Amino acid sequence: MFQRSFFILSVHFILVELLGQSFLWVILLMIIGAAGAFTVLHWKMKDDVEIHKVIKGAWRFNFLLFSTGYIVLVLIGLVHRILSV
């Protein structure tokens, strides 16, 4: 569980390094938005919200989203560093 939160923090710090400003509020809105979307989807499909399953699904989606973001940002950072030398 803690490994997934490291992706969120690493995406934040890579964005700070690349762009020079914090986008933590955008990251938090994405996490809350994913949780809200998973809650609505679960409610529409099951007519009952099982909070454990919603949190589990949203957390897995965030892991997928932020691990992909991490890889993309690392590659952008590498290209940027190579071209700036």
JSON list of N, CA and C in Angstrom, two decimals, residues 26-40 58 61-62:
[
{"chain": "A", "resi": 26, "resn": "VAL", "atom": "N", "xyz": [-3.81, 19.70, -7.94]},
{"chain": "A", "resi": 26, "resn": "VAL", "atom": "CA", "xyz": [-4.32, 18.96, -9.09]},
{"chain": "A", "resi": 26, "resn": "VAL", "atom": "C", "xyz": [-4.27, 17.46, -8.80]},
{"chain": "A", "resi": 27, "resn": "ILE", "atom": "N", "xyz": [-3.20, 17.02, -8.19]},
{"chain": "A", "resi": 27, "resn": "ILE", "atom": "CA", "xyz": [-3.05, 15.60, -7.84]},
{"chain": "A", "resi": 27, "resn": "ILE", "atom": "C", "xyz": [-4.14, 15.19, -6.85]},
{"chain": "A", "resi": 28, "resn": "LEU", "atom": "N", "xyz": [-4.38, 16.02, -5.85]},
{"chain": "A", "resi": 28, "resn": "LEU", "atom": "CA", "xyz": [-5.43, 15.71, -4.87]},
{"chain": "A", "resi": 28, "resn": "LEU", "atom": "C", "xyz": [-6.82, 15.69, -5.51]},
{"chain": "A", "resi": 29, "resn": "LEU", "atom": "N", "xyz": [-7.05, 16.62, -6.44]},
{"chain": "A", "resi": 29, "resn": "LEU", "atom": "CA", "xyz": [-8.34, 16.62, -7.14]},
{"chain": "A", "resi": 29, "resn": "LEU", "atom": "C", "xyz": [-8.50, 15.38, -8.00]},
{"chain": "A", "resi": 30, "resn": "MET", "atom": "N", "xyz": [-7.42, 14.90, -8.61]},
{"chain": "A", "resi": 30, "resn": "MET", "atom": "CA", "xyz": [-7.48, 13.67, -9.40]},
{"chain": "A", "resi": 30, "resn": "MET", "atom": "C", "xyz": [-7.80, 12.47, -8.52]},
{"chain": "A", "resi": 31, "resn": "ILE", "atom": "N", "xyz": [-7.20, 12.40, -7.35]},
{"chain": "A", "resi": 31, "resn": "ILE", "atom": "CA", "xyz": [-7.45, 11.28, -6.43]},
{"chain": "A", "resi": 31, "resn": "ILE", "atom": "C", "xyz": [-8.91, 11.32, -5.95]},
{"chain": "A", "resi": 32, "resn": "ILE", "atom": "N", "xyz": [-9.38, 12.50, -5.57]},
{"chain": "A", "resi": 32, "resn": "ILE", "atom": "CA", "xyz": [-10.76, 12.63, -5.10]},
{"chain": "A", "resi": 32, "resn": "ILE", "atom": "C", "xyz": [-11.74, 12.36, -6.24]},
{"chain": "A", "resi": 33, "resn": "GLY", "atom": "N", "xyz": [-11.42, 12.84, -7.43]},
{"chain": "A", "resi": 33, "resn": "GLY", "atom": "CA", "xyz": [-12.28, 12.59, -8.59]},
{"chain": "A", "resi": 33, "resn": "GLY", "atom": "C", "xyz": [-12.38, 11.12, -8.94]},
{"chain": "A", "resi": 34, "resn": "ALA", "atom": "N", "xyz": [-11.25, 10.42, -8.86]},
{"chain": "A", "resi": 34, "resn": "ALA", "atom": "CA", "xyz": [-11.28, 8.98, -9.12]},
{"chain": "A", "resi": 34, "resn": "ALA", "atom": "C", "xyz": [-12.11, 8.25, -8.08]},
{"chain": "A", "resi": 35, "resn": "ALA", "atom": "N", "xyz": [-11.99, 8.66, -6.82]},
{"chain": "A", "resi": 35, "resn": "ALA", "atom": "CA", "xyz": [-12.79, 8.03, -5.77]},
{"chain": "A", "resi": 35, "resn": "ALA", "atom": "C", "xyz": [-14.28, 8.30, -5.99]},
{"chain": "A", "resi": 36, "resn": "GLY", "atom": "N", "xyz": [-14.62, 9.51, -6.38]},
{"chain": "A", "resi": 36, "resn": "GLY", "atom": "CA", "xyz": [-16.01, 9.83, -6.66]},
{"chain": "A", "resi": 36, "resn": "GLY", "atom": "C", "xyz": [-16.55, 9.06, -7.85]},
{"chain": "A", "resi": 37, "resn": "ALA", "atom": "N", "xyz": [-15.75, 8.95, -8.90]},
{"chain": "A", "resi": 37, "resn": "ALA", "atom": "CA", "xyz": [-16.18, 8.20, -10.08]},
{"chain": "A", "resi": 37, "resn": "ALA", "atom": "C", "xyz": [-16.38, 6.73, -9.76]},
{"chain": "A", "resi": 38, "resn": "PHE", "atom": "N", "xyz": [-15.47, 6.16, -8.99]},
{"chain": "A", "resi": 38, "resn": "PHE", "atom": "CA", "xyz": [-15.62, 4.75, -8.62]},
{"chain": "A", "resi": 38, "resn": "PHE", "atom": "C", "xyz": [-16.83, 4.53, -7.71]},
{"chain": "A", "resi": 39, "resn": "THR", "atom": "N", "xyz": [-17.13, 5.51, -6.86]},
{"chain": "A", "resi": 39, "resn": "THR", "atom": "CA", "xyz": [-18.31, 5.39, -6.00]},
{"chain": "A", "resi": 39, "resn": "THR", "atom": "C", "xyz": [-19.59, 5.39, -6.84]},
{"chain": "A", "resi": 40, "resn": "VAL", "atom": "N", "xyz": [-19.67, 6.31, -7.81]},
{"chain": "A", "resi": 40, "resn": "VAL", "atom": "CA", "xyz": [-20.86, 6.38, -8.66]},
{"chain": "A", "resi": 40, "resn": "VAL", "atom": "C", "xyz": [-20.99, 5.12, -9.51]},
{"chain": "A", "resi": 58, "resn": "ALA", "atom": "N", "xyz": [-10.45, 2.41, -6.46]},
{"chain": "A", "resi": 58, "resn": "ALA", "atom": "CA", "xyz": [-9.91, 3.74, -6.70]},
{"chain": "A", "resi": 58, "resn": "ALA", "atom": "C", "xyz": [-8.41, 3.77, -6.44]},
{"chain": "A", "resi": 61, "resn": "PHE", "atom": "N", "xyz": [-6.70, 2.14, -9.39]},
{"chain": "A", "resi": 61, "resn": "PHE", "atom": "CA", "xyz": [-6.72, 3.04, -10.54]},
{"chain": "A", "resi": 61, "resn": "PHE", "atom": "C", "xyz": [-5.69, 4.15, -10.37]},
{"chain": "A", "resi": 62, "resn": "ASN", "atom": "N", "xyz": [-5.59, 4.71, -9.18]},
{"chain": "A", "resi": 62, "resn": "ASN", "atom": "CA", "xyz": [-4.59, 5.74, -8.92]},
{"chain": "A", "resi": 62, "resn": "ASN", "atom": "C", "xyz": [-3.18, 5.20, -9.08]}
]
